[in-house]
Short mmCIF file of C-alpha atoms in Angstrom, two decimals:
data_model
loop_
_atom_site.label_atom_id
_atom_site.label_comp_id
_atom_site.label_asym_id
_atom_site.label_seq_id
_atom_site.Cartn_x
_atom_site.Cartn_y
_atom_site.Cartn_z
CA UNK A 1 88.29 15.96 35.52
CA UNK A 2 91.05 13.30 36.32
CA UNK A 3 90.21 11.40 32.91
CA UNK A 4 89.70 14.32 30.38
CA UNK A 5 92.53 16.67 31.95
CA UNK A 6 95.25 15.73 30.62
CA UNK A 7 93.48 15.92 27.18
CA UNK A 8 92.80 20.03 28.02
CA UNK A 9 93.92 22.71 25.15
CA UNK A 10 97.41 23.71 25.93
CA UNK A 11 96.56 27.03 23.73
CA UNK A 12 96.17 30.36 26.26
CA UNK A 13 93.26 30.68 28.30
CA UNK A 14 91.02 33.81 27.22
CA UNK A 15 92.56 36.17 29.50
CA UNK A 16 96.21 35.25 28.39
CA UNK A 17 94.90 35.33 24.40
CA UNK A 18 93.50 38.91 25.06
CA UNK A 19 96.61 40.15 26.79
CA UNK A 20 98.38 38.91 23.61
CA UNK A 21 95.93 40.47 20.89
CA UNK A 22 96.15 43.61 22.96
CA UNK A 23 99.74 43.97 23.16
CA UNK A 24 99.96 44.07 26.72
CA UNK A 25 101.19 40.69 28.13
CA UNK A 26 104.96 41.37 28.59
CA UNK A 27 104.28 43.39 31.32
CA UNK A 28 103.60 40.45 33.33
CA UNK A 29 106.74 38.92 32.34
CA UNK A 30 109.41 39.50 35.32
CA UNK A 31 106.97 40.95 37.65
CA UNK A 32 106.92 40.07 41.32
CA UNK A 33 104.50 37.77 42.51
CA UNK A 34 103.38 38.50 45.89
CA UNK A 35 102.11 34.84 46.13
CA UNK A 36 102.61 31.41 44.30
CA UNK A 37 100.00 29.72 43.24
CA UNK A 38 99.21 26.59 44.77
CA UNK A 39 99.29 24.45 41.65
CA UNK A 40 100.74 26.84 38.86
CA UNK A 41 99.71 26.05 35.23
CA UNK A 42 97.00 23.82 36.71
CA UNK A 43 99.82 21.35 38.08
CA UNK A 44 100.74 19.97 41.32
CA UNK A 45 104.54 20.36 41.53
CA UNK A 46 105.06 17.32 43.79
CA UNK A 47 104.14 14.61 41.48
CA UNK A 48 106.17 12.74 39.38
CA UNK A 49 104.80 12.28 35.86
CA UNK A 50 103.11 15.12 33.92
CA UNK A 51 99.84 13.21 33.33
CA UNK A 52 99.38 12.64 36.91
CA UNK A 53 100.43 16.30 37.75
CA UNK A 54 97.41 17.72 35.72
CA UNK A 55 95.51 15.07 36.48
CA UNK A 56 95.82 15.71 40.55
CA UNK A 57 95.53 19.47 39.54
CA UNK A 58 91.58 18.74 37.79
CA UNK A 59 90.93 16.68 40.48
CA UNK A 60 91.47 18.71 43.54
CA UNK A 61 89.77 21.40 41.14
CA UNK A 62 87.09 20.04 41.22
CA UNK A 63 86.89 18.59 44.62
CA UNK A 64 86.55 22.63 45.57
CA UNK A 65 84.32 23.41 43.32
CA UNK A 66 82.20 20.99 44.83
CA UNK A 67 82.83 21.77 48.32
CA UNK A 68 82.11 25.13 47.86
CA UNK A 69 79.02 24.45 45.82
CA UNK A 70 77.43 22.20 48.77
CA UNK A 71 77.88 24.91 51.56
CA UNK A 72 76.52 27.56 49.45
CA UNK A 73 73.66 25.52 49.48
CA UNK A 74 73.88 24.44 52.75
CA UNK A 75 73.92 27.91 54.15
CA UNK A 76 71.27 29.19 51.55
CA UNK A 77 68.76 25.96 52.60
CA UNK A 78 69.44 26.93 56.22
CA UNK A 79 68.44 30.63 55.55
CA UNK A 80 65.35 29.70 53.61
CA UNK A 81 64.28 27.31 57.22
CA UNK A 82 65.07 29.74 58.98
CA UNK A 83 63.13 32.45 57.11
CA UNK A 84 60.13 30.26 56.90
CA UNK A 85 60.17 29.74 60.12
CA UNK A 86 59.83 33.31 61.64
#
């Protein structure tokens, strides 16, 4: 991910191309967002350059992904002991 991100389409992602076929993505122009993202446009807004914006972006992507990935297993590996064992 912090290699090949800064290579990523800049076309819209499927949700934003359907909104557009369909006519219907003004209406999220303007409106209030209850919440900003943490790193809008899959950038971090703190770094300096561009390239190393979306590259910190894919990168702590990733790093979740992965963190979330090993507890899921962690707690599903624990519930399988723990069934086994009864």
């Amino acid at each position: 991910a912090f290699v090949l991100s800064p290579y990523a389409s800049s076309f819209p992602d499927g949700l934003e191309w359907v909104a557009g076929k369909l006519g219907f993505e003004h209406r999220a122009e303007g409106a209030e967002v209850i919440k900003s993202a943490p790193m809008p446009d899959y950038t971090v807004p703190s770094a300096k350059s561009e390239s190393t914006s979306t590259r910190l972006a894919g990168l702590a992507g990733t790093v979740i992904v992965f963190g979330v990935g090993v507890a899921l297993g962690a707690l599903l590996k624990a519930r399988r002991e723990e069934a086994a064992g009864q």
